């Protein structure tokens, strides 16, 4: 009895050992496989790389270059390529950061970039993509962060941007975009940071921004916006930074703006604002740390400015 019991125990132990070591070796072999970028993702990246020619160019004083795509090797796991990050479970490409990548050439509407549907973050800043920003950008539905600053884009900001409903950060600065921002951007309910500095956008203050109550930063400096600011800005209840200097806004500053309790930074200089400053009832205690008003046409008593 004793003997067979021991034997049985030994067999059980050996079995357990065997299972354990099998499991271990599966883990060892499985873990690098798990991170392998799926072939469709790899092909799309490789095609994307080949859509551009890589050549340094000097733009807006930016002299840093980082030719990441030139270091890609198509016989290696694309999740290890410079600027590429993959989801650790699915292997899908979730981040692509090719900022200052020296990419030259237009971003075509059929670019393989738009096949990388799982991406959450895309940074193509400081590349020469001279051309329009194609509608297909709206296909990247999972995007949370989109940085397209200084890409030599021109033409309209596509209304398909409004389909990127997970977007929290959008940067379209330093491009030659013209016309007005599309109303569809009023759908970007999760947007917290909007930066569109130094483009040629025009028209009135984009009213649909008032619908984006998660916004903490709006930066529309150096554009060609005009007209009065809306009177009801209090829906931007989390706004910390509001920068609209170097435009042609006119009229008075709505007191609803000064009453946003979270406001820290307000830059309004070099516009055509006029009238008295109605900042008598700023929220108490106000957090306002930067207030820039120069080169406008304000009038009226200035004592309110010094009130504490
Ligand atoms: C990988 O690169 C080699 C040489 O550069 C090329 O011949 C081959 O077609 C490439 N493979 C893919 C999948 O693009
Ligand atoms: C940007 O690309 C366009 C066309 O692809 C080219 O004509 C232009 O010279 C490039 N700009 C710079 C600064 O290299
Ligand atoms: C994309 O469209 C251009 C014309 O706009 C065409 O020349 C090119 O072959 C197309 N590429 C693919 C991969 O379909
Ligand atoms: C947004 O996506 C829907 C389908 O999900 C599509 O019908 C619509 O045309 C898209 N809107 C824009 C502006 O691209
Ligand atoms: C703001 O959102 C409301 C509904 O939530 C909608 O009716 C209105 O048209 C939107 N306004 C703008 C300017 O997008
Ligand atoms: C804000 O005021 C504008 C007019 O200045 C109006 O068109 C818009 O519907 C108002 N929006 C909200 C959210 O009250
Ligand atoms: C400030 O608030 C007081 C009381 O709420 C009100 O009577 C007054 O008109 C307000 N002043 C301004 C400039 O809004």
CSV table of C-alpha atoms and ligand atoms in Angstrom, one decimal:
chain,number,residue,atom,x,y,z
A,1,UNK,CA,0.0,0.0,0.0
A,2,UNK,CA,2.6,2.4,1.2
A,3,UNK,CA,4.8,1.6,-1.8
A,4,UNK,CA,2.1,2.2,-4.4
A,5,UNK,CA,1.0,5.3,-2.7
A,6,UNK,CA,4.6,6.7,-2.8
A,7,UNK,CA,4.8,5.6,-6.4
A,8,UNK,CA,1.5,7.3,-7.2
A,9,UNK,CA,2.7,10.4,-5.5
A,10,UNK,CA,6.0,10.3,-7.5
A,11,UNK,CA,4.1,9.9,-10.7
A,12,UNK,CA,1.9,12.8,-9.8
A,13,UNK,CA,4.9,14.9,-9.0
A,14,UNK,CA,6.7,14.0,-12.2
A,15,UNK,CA,3.5,14.8,-14.2
A,16,UNK,CA,3.2,18.1,-12.4
A,17,UNK,CA,6.9,18.8,-13.1
A,18,UNK,CA,6.5,17.9,-16.8
A,19,UNK,CA,3.4,20.0,-17.1
A,20,UNK,CA,5.2,22.9,-15.3
A,21,UNK,CA,8.3,22.7,-17.6
A,22,UNK,CA,6.2,22.4,-20.7
A,23,UNK,CA,4.2,25.4,-19.6
A,24,UNK,CA,7.4,27.2,-18.9
A,25,UNK,CA,8.9,26.5,-22.3
A,26,UNK,CA,5.7,27.5,-24.0
A,27,UNK,CA,5.9,30.8,-22.1
A,28,UNK,CA,9.5,31.2,-23.1
A,29,UNK,CA,8.8,30.6,-26.8
A,30,UNK,CA,5.5,32.3,-26.7
A,31,UNK,CA,6.4,35.6,-25.3
A,32,UNK,CA,8.4,37.0,-28.2
A,33,UNK,CA,5.8,35.7,-30.6
A,34,UNK,CA,3.1,37.6,-28.7
A,35,UNK,CA,4.8,40.9,-29.5
A,36,UNK,CA,5.3,40.2,-33.2
A,37,UNK,CA,3.7,42.8,-35.3
A,38,UNK,CA,1.1,41.1,-37.5
A,39,UNK,CA,2.1,40.9,-41.2
A,40,UNK,CA,-0.7,43.3,-42.3
A,41,UNK,CA,0.6,45.9,-39.9
A,42,UNK,CA,4.2,45.4,-41.0
A,43,UNK,CA,3.3,45.6,-44.7
A,44,UNK,CA,1.3,48.8,-44.1
A,45,UNK,CA,4.3,50.4,-42.3
A,46,UNK,CA,6.7,49.4,-44.9
A,47,UNK,CA,4.6,50.7,-47.7
A,48,UNK,CA,4.1,53.9,-45.8
A,49,UNK,CA,7.8,54.4,-45.5
A,50,UNK,CA,8.2,53.9,-49.2
A,51,UNK,CA,5.6,56.6,-50.0
A,52,UNK,CA,8.1,59.3,-49.1
A,53,UNK,CA,11.6,60.2,-49.9
A,54,UNK,CA,13.8,60.9,-46.9
A,55,UNK,CA,15.7,64.1,-47.1
A,56,UNK,CA,16.6,66.7,-44.5
A,57,UNK,CA,15.0,70.1,-44.8
A,58,UNK,CA,15.1,73.1,-42.7
A,59,UNK,CA,11.8,74.3,-41.5
A,60,UNK,CA,10.8,77.0,-39.0
A,61,UNK,CA,14.2,76.9,-37.3
A,62,UNK,CA,13.9,73.2,-36.6
A,63,UNK,CA,17.2,71.7,-37.4
A,64,UNK,CA,16.8,68.4,-35.5
A,65,UNK,CA,16.4,65.4,-37.7
A,66,UNK,CA,15.7,61.9,-36.8
A,67,UNK,CA,15.3,59.7,-39.8
A,68,UNK,CA,13.6,56.9,-38.0
A,69,UNK,CA,12.2,55.1,-41.1
A,70,UNK,CA,15.7,54.7,-42.5
A,71,UNK,CA,16.6,52.5,-39.5
A,72,UNK,CA,13.6,50.2,-40.1
A,73,UNK,CA,14.6,46.7,-41.3
A,74,UNK,CA,12.0,44.6,-42.9
A,75,UNK,CA,13.4,41.3,-41.5
A,76,UNK,CA,12.8,42.4,-37.9
A,77,UNK,CA,9.8,42.7,-35.7
A,78,UNK,CA,8.2,45.9,-36.7
A,79,UNK,CA,7.1,46.5,-33.1
A,80,UNK,CA,10.8,47.1,-32.4
A,81,UNK,CA,11.2,49.7,-35.2
A,82,UNK,CA,12.0,53.3,-34.1
A,83,UNK,CA,8.9,55.3,-33.5
A,84,UNK,CA,6.5,52.3,-33.6
A,85,UNK,CA,4.7,50.9,-30.5
A,86,UNK,CA,2.4,47.9,-30.5
A,87,UNK,CA,-0.3,46.7,-28.2
A,88,UNK,CA,1.4,44.1,-26.0
A,89,UNK,CA,-1.5,41.6,-26.4
A,90,UNK,CA,-2.6,42.0,-30.0
A,91,UNK,CA,0.6,43.3,-31.6
A,92,UNK,CA,-1.3,45.9,-33.5
A,93,UNK,CA,0.5,49.2,-34.0
A,94,UNK,CA,-0.9,51.7,-31.5
A,95,UNK,CA,1.6,54.5,-31.7
A,96,UNK,CA,3.6,56.0,-34.6
A,97,UNK,CA,5.9,58.8,-33.8
A,98,UNK,CA,7.9,60.0,-36.8
A,99,UNK,CA,8.3,63.6,-35.8
A,100,UNK,CA,11.2,65.4,-37.6
A,101,UNK,CA,11.5,62.2,-39.7
A,102,UNK,CA,12.6,64.1,-42.9
A,103,UNK,CA,9.7,62.6,-44.8
A,104,UNK,CA,9.0,64.4,-48.1
A,105,UNK,CA,5.9,63.9,-50.3
A,106,UNK,CA,2.2,64.2,-50.1
A,107,UNK,CA,0.1,62.2,-47.7
A,108,UNK,CA,-2.3,60.5,-50.2
A,109,UNK,CA,-5.8,59.5,-49.4
A,110,UNK,CA,-5.0,55.9,-50.2
A,111,UNK,CA,-1.8,56.0,-48.1
A,112,UNK,CA,-1.2,52.7,-46.3
A,113,UNK,CA,-1.1,54.8,-43.1
A,114,UNK,CA,-4.9,54.7,-43.0
A,115,UNK,CA,-4.8,50.9,-42.8
A,116,UNK,CA,-3.2,51.1,-39.4
A,117,UNK,CA,-6.7,51.4,-37.8
A,118,UNK,CA,-5.8,50.6,-34.3
A,119,UNK,CA,-3.5,53.5,-33.8
A,120,UNK,CA,-4.1,55.7,-30.8
A,121,UNK,CA,-1.3,58.1,-31.3
A,122,UNK,CA,0.1,59.6,-34.4
A,123,UNK,CA,2.9,62.2,-34.6
A,124,UNK,CA,4.0,63.3,-38.0
A,125,UNK,CA,5.1,66.8,-36.9
A,126,UNK,CA,7.9,68.6,-38.8
A,127,UNK,CA,7.8,66.5,-42.0
A,128,UNK,CA,7.3,67.9,-45.5
A,129,UNK,CA,4.0,66.4,-46.4
A,130,UNK,CA,3.2,69.3,-48.8
A,131,UNK,CA,-0.4,68.8,-49.9
A,132,UNK,CA,-3.8,68.5,-48.4
A,133,UNK,CA,-4.7,66.6,-45.3
A,134,UNK,CA,-6.9,63.8,-46.8
A,135,UNK,CA,-10.4,62.9,-45.5
A,136,UNK,CA,-9.1,59.4,-44.8
A,137,UNK,CA,-7.7,60.8,-41.6
A,138,UNK,CA,-11.2,60.3,-40.2
A,139,UNK,CA,-10.7,56.5,-40.6
A,140,UNK,CA,-8.3,56.4,-37.7
A,141,UNK,CA,-11.1,56.1,-35.3
A,142,UNK,CA,-9.1,55.1,-32.3
A,143,UNK,CA,-6.8,58.1,-32.3
A,144,UNK,CA,-6.4,59.9,-29.0
A,145,UNK,CA,-3.4,62.0,-29.9
A,146,UNK,CA,-2.9,63.6,-33.3
A,147,UNK,CA,0.1,65.8,-34.0
A,148,UNK,CA,0.4,67.3,-37.4
A,149,UNK,CA,2.3,70.5,-36.7
A,150,UNK,CA,4.6,72.0,-39.3
A,151,UNK,CA,3.8,69.4,-42.1
A,152,UNK,CA,3.3,71.9,-44.9
A,153,UNK,CA,-0.3,71.0,-45.2
A,154,UNK,CA,-2.6,73.4,-47.1
A,155,UNK,CA,-6.3,73.6,-48.0
A,156,UNK,CA,-9.2,72.9,-45.7
A,157,UNK,CA,-9.1,71.1,-42.4
A,158,UNK,CA,-11.2,68.0,-43.4
A,159,UNK,CA,-14.6,67.6,-41.7
A,160,UNK,CA,-13.8,63.9,-41.2
A,161,UNK,CA,-11.8,65.0,-38.2
A,162,UNK,CA,-15.1,65.1,-36.4
A,163,UNK,CA,-15.2,61.3,-36.6
A,164,UNK,CA,-12.2,60.9,-34.3
A,165,UNK,CA,-14.4,60.8,-31.2
A,166,UNK,CA,-11.7,59.5,-28.9
A,167,UNK,CA,-9.3,62.4,-29.6
A,168,UNK,CA,-8.0,64.2,-26.6
A,169,UNK,CA,-5.1,66.1,-28.1
A,170,UNK,CA,-5.0,67.8,-31.5
A,171,UNK,CA,-2.2,69.8,-32.9
A,172,UNK,CA,-2.5,71.3,-36.4
A,173,UNK,CA,-0.1,74.2,-35.9
A,174,UNK,CA,2.2,75.9,-38.4
A,175,UNK,CA,0.5,74.7,-41.6
A,176,UNK,CA,-1.2,76.7,-44.4
A,177,UNK,CA,-4.7,75.6,-43.7
A,178,UNK,CA,-7.3,78.1,-45.0
A,179,UNK,CA,-11.0,78.6,-44.5
A,180,UNK,CA,-12.9,77.8,-41.4
A,181,UNK,CA,-12.6,75.0,-39.0
A,182,UNK,CA,-15.3,72.3,-39.7
A,183,UNK,CA,-18.4,72.3,-37.5
A,184,UNK,CA,-18.0,68.5,-37.2
A,185,UNK,CA,-15.2,69.2,-34.7
A,186,UNK,CA,-18.1,69.9,-32.2
A,187,UNK,CA,-18.2,66.1,-32.0
A,188,UNK,CA,-14.8,65.8,-30.4
A,189,UNK,CA,-16.3,65.6,-26.9
A,190,UNK,CA,-13.2,64.3,-25.3
A,191,UNK,CA,-10.8,66.9,-26.6
A,192,UNK,CA,-8.8,68.5,-23.9
A,193,UNK,CA,-6.0,70.2,-25.8
A,194,UNK,CA,-6.5,72.1,-29.1
A,195,UNK,CA,-3.5,73.7,-30.7
A,196,UNK,CA,-3.9,75.4,-34.0
A,197,UNK,CA,-1.2,78.1,-34.0
A,198,UNK,CA,0.1,80.0,-37.1
A,199,UNK,CA,-2.1,78.8,-39.9
A,200,UNK,CA,-4.2,80.8,-42.3
A,201,UNK,CA,-7.6,79.9,-40.8
A,202,UNK,CA,-10.2,82.6,-40.8
A,203,UNK,CA,-13.8,83.3,-40.0
A,204,UNK,CA,-15.5,83.9,-36.6
A,205,UNK,CA,-14.5,82.3,-33.4
A,206,UNK,CA,-15.5,78.6,-33.9
A,207,UNK,CA,-18.7,78.3,-31.9
A,208,UNK,CA,-18.6,74.5,-31.9
A,209,UNK,CA,-15.7,74.7,-29.5
A,210,UNK,CA,-18.2,75.8,-26.8
A,211,UNK,CA,-19.6,72.3,-27.0
A,212,UNK,CA,-16.3,70.8,-26.0
A,213,UNK,CA,-16.6,71.0,-22.2
A,214,UNK,CA,-13.5,68.9,-21.5
A,215,UNK,CA,-11.2,71.5,-23.1
A,216,UNK,CA,-8.4,72.7,-20.8
A,217,UNK,CA,-6.4,74.4,-23.5
A,218,UNK,CA,-7.3,76.4,-26.6
A,219,UNK,CA,-4.5,77.9,-28.6
A,220,UNK,CA,-5.4,79.7,-31.7
A,221,UNK,CA,-2.6,82.3,-31.8
A,222,UNK,CA,-1.5,83.8,-35.1
A,223,UNK,CA,-4.4,83.0,-37.4
A,224,UNK,CA,-6.8,85.2,-39.3
A,225,UNK,CA,-9.9,84.9,-37.1
A,226,UNK,CA,-12.1,87.9,-36.6
A,227,UNK,CA,-15.4,89.0,-35.1
A,228,UNK,CA,-16.6,89.0,-31.5
A,229,UNK,CA,-16.1,86.3,-29.0
A,230,UNK,CA,-19.3,84.6,-28.0
A,231,UNK,CA,-20.9,85.9,-24.8
A,232,UNK,CA,-21.5,82.5,-23.3
A,233,UNK,CA,-18.1,81.0,-22.8
A,234,UNK,CA,-18.9,79.5,-19.4
A,235,UNK,CA,-19.6,76.0,-20.9
A,236,UNK,CA,-15.8,75.7,-21.2
A,237,UNK,CA,-15.8,75.1,-17.5
A,238,UNK,CA,-12.4,73.3,-17.4
A,239,UNK,CA,-10.5,75.8,-19.4
A,240,UNK,CA,-7.0,76.6,-18.0
A,241,UNK,CA,-5.4,78.3,-21.0
A,242,UNK,CA,-7.0,80.5,-23.6
A,243,UNK,CA,-4.6,82.0,-26.1
A,244,UNK,CA,-5.9,83.8,-29.2
A,245,UNK,CA,-3.3,86.6,-29.7
A,246,UNK,CA,-2.4,87.8,-33.1
A,247,UNK,CA,-5.8,87.5,-34.7
A,248,UNK,CA,-8.3,90.2,-35.6
A,249,UNK,CA,-10.9,89.6,-32.9
A,250,UNK,CA,-12.9,92.6,-32.0
A,251,UNK,CA,-15.6,93.8,-29.6
A,252,UNK,CA,-15.4,93.4,-25.9
A,253,UNK,CA,-14.1,90.5,-23.9
A,254,UNK,CA,-17.1,88.6,-22.5
A,255,UNK,CA,-17.2,88.6,-18.8
A,256,UNK,CA,-18.1,84.9,-18.9
A,257,UNK,CA,-14.5,84.2,-19.9
A,258,UNK,CA,-13.1,85.8,-16.8
A,259,UNK,CA,-15.5,83.8,-14.7
A,260,UNK,CA,-14.2,80.4,-15.6
A,261,UNK,CA,-12.7,79.3,-12.3
A,262,UNK,CA,-10.0,77.1,-13.7
A,263,UNK,CA,-8.5,79.8,-15.9
A,264,UNK,CA,-4.8,80.3,-15.4
A,265,UNK,CA,-3.5,81.8,-18.7
A,266,UNK,CA,-5.2,84.3,-20.9
A,267,UNK,CA,-3.5,85.8,-23.9
A,268,UNK,CA,-5.4,88.3,-26.0
A,269,UNK,CA,-2.7,90.6,-27.2
A,270,UNK,CA,-2.6,92.0,-30.7
A,271,UNK,CA,-6.2,91.9,-31.7
A,272,UNK,CA,-8.8,94.6,-32.2
A,273,UNK,CA,-10.6,94.3,-28.9
A,274,UNK,CA,-12.2,97.4,-27.5
A,275,UNK,CA,-14.4,98.7,-24.7
A,276,UNK,CA,-13.9,98.4,-21.0
A,277,UNK,CA,-12.6,95.3,-19.4
A,278,UNK,CA,-15.3,93.6,-17.4
A,279,UNK,CA,-13.2,91.6,-15.0
A,280,UNK,CA,-14.9,93.0,-11.9
A,281,UNK,CA,-16.3,89.7,-10.8
A,282,UNK,CA,-13.6,87.2,-11.4
A,283,UNK,CA,-14.1,84.0,-9.5
A,284,UNK,CA,-12.8,84.1,-6.1
A,285,UNK,CA,-10.1,83.1,-5.5
A,286,UNK,CA,-9.0,83.5,-9.2
A,287,UNK,CA,-6.1,81.4,-10.4
A,288,UNK,CA,-5.3,83.7,-13.2
A,289,UNK,CA,-1.5,83.9,-13.5
A,290,UNK,CA,-0.9,85.2,-17.0
A,291,UNK,CA,-3.0,88.0,-18.5
A,292,UNK,CA,-1.8,89.6,-21.7
A,293,UNK,CA,-3.8,92.3,-23.2
A,294,UNK,CA,-1.4,94.6,-25.1
A,295,UNK,CA,-1.9,96.2,-28.5
A,296,UNK,CA,-5.7,96.3,-28.5
A,297,UNK,CA,-8.1,99.3,-28.1
A,298,UNK,CA,-9.4,98.9,-24.6
A,299,UNK,CA,-10.7,101.9,-22.8
A,300,UNK,CA,-12.3,102.7,-19.5
A,301,UNK,CA,-11.0,102.7,-16.0
A,302,UNK,CA,-8.1,100.4,-15.2
A,303,UNK,CA,-8.6,100.1,-11.4
A,304,UNK,CA,-10.3,96.7,-11.8
A,305,UNK,CA,-7.1,95.3,-13.0
A,306,UNK,CA,-5.4,95.9,-9.7
A,307,UNK,CA,-8.2,94.8,-7.5
A,308,UNK,CA,-7.5,91.7,-5.5
B,1,LIG,C1,12.4,43.7,-47.7
B,1,LIG,O1,13.6,44.3,-48.2
B,1,LIG,C2,14.2,43.7,-49.3
B,1,LIG,C3,15.5,44.4,-49.6
B,1,LIG,O2,15.4,45.8,-49.2
B,1,LIG,C4,13.2,43.7,-50.5
B,1,LIG,O3,13.8,43.0,-51.5
B,1,LIG,C5,11.9,43.0,-50.0
B,1,LIG,O4,11.0,43.1,-51.1
B,1,LIG,C6,11.4,43.6,-48.8
B,1,LIG,N1,10.2,42.9,-48.3
B,1,LIG,C7,9.1,43.5,-48.2
B,1,LIG,C8,8.0,42.6,-47.6
B,1,LIG,O5,8.8,44.6,-48.5
B,2,LIG,C1,8.7,69.7,-49.8
B,2,LIG,O1,8.2,68.8,-50.7
B,2,LIG,C2,7.8,69.4,-51.9
B,2,LIG,C3,7.2,68.4,-52.8
B,2,LIG,O2,7.2,67.1,-52.3
B,2,LIG,C4,9.1,70.0,-52.6
B,2,LIG,O3,8.7,70.7,-53.8
B,2,LIG,C5,9.6,71.0,-51.6
B,2,LIG,O4,10.9,71.5,-52.1
B,2,LIG,C6,9.9,70.4,-50.3
B,2,LIG,N1,10.3,71.4,-49.3
B,2,LIG,C7,11.5,71.4,-48.7
B,2,LIG,C8,11.7,72.6,-47.8
B,2,LIG,O5,12.3,70.6,-48.9
B,3,LIG,C1,-2.7,55.9,-54.6
B,3,LIG,O1,-3.2,56.9,-55.5
B,3,LIG,C2,-2.3,57.4,-56.4
B,3,LIG,C3,-2.9,58.5,-57.2
B,3,LIG,O2,-3.5,59.4,-56.3
B,3,LIG,C4,-1.7,56.3,-57.3
B,3,LIG,O3,-0.7,56.8,-58.1
B,3,LIG,C5,-1.2,55.2,-56.4
B,3,LIG,O4,-0.8,54.1,-57.2
B,3,LIG,C6,-2.2,54.7,-55.4
B,3,LIG,N1,-1.5,53.8,-54.5
B,3,LIG,C7,-2.1,52.7,-54.1
B,3,LIG,C8,-1.3,51.8,-53.2
B,3,LIG,O5,-3.2,52.3,-54.5
B,4,LIG,C1,-18.0,59.6,-40.2
B,4,LIG,O1,-18.2,58.2,-40.2
B,4,LIG,C2,-19.5,57.8,-40.7
B,4,LIG,C3,-19.6,56.3,-40.6
B,4,LIG,O2,-19.1,55.9,-39.4
B,4,LIG,C4,-19.6,58.2,-42.2
B,4,LIG,O3,-20.9,57.9,-42.7
B,4,LIG,C5,-19.4,59.7,-42.2
B,4,LIG,O4,-19.4,60.1,-43.6
B,4,LIG,C6,-18.1,60.1,-41.6
B,4,LIG,N1,-18.1,61.6,-41.5
B,4,LIG,C7,-17.1,62.2,-42.1
B,4,LIG,C8,-17.2,63.7,-42.0
B,4,LIG,O5,-16.2,61.7,-42.6
B,5,LIG,C1,-23.6,71.6,-29.6
B,5,LIG,O1,-24.2,70.5,-29.1
B,5,LIG,C2,-25.6,70.5,-29.2
B,5,LIG,C3,-26.2,69.2,-28.7
B,5,LIG,O2,-25.4,68.7,-27.7
B,5,LIG,C4,-26.1,70.6,-30.7
B,5,LIG,O3,-27.5,70.7,-30.7
B,5,LIG,C5,-25.5,71.9,-31.2
B,5,LIG,O4,-25.7,72.0,-32.6
B,5,LIG,C6,-24.0,71.9,-31.0
B,5,LIG,N1,-23.4,73.2,-31.5
B,5,LIG,C7,-22.4,73.3,-32.2
B,5,LIG,C8,-22.0,74.7,-32.6
B,5,LIG,O5,-21.7,72.3,-32.6
B,6,LIG,C1,-23.5,80.6,-27.5
B,6,LIG,O1,-23.8,81.8,-28.1
B,6,LIG,C2,-23.9,81.8,-29.5
B,6,LIG,C3,-24.1,83.2,-30.1
B,6,LIG,O2,-23.2,84.0,-29.5
B,6,LIG,C4,-25.0,80.8,-29.9
B,6,LIG,O3,-25.1,80.7,-31.3
B,6,LIG,C5,-24.8,79.5,-29.3
B,6,LIG,O4,-25.8,78.6,-29.5
B,6,LIG,C6,-24.6,79.6,-27.8
B,6,LIG,N1,-24.1,78.3,-27.4
B,6,LIG,C7,-24.4,77.7,-26.2
B,6,LIG,C8,-23.8,76.4,-25.9
B,6,LIG,O5,-25.1,78.3,-25.4
B,7,LIG,C1,-20.6,91.7,-9.8
B,7,LIG,O1,-21.5,91.0,-9.0
B,7,LIG,C2,-22.4,91.8,-8.3
B,7,LIG,C3,-23.2,90.9,-7.4
B,7,LIG,O2,-23.3,89.6,-7.9
B,7,LIG,C4,-23.3,92.5,-9.3
B,7,LIG,O3,-24.2,93.3,-8.6
B,7,LIG,C5,-22.4,93.3,-10.2
B,7,LIG,O4,-23.2,93.9,-11.2
B,7,LIG,C6,-21.3,92.5,-10.9
B,7,LIG,N1,-20.4,93.3,-11.6
B,7,LIG,C7,-20.0,93.0,-12.8
B,7,LIG,C8,-19.1,94.0,-13.4
B,7,LIG,O5,-20.3,92.0,-13.4
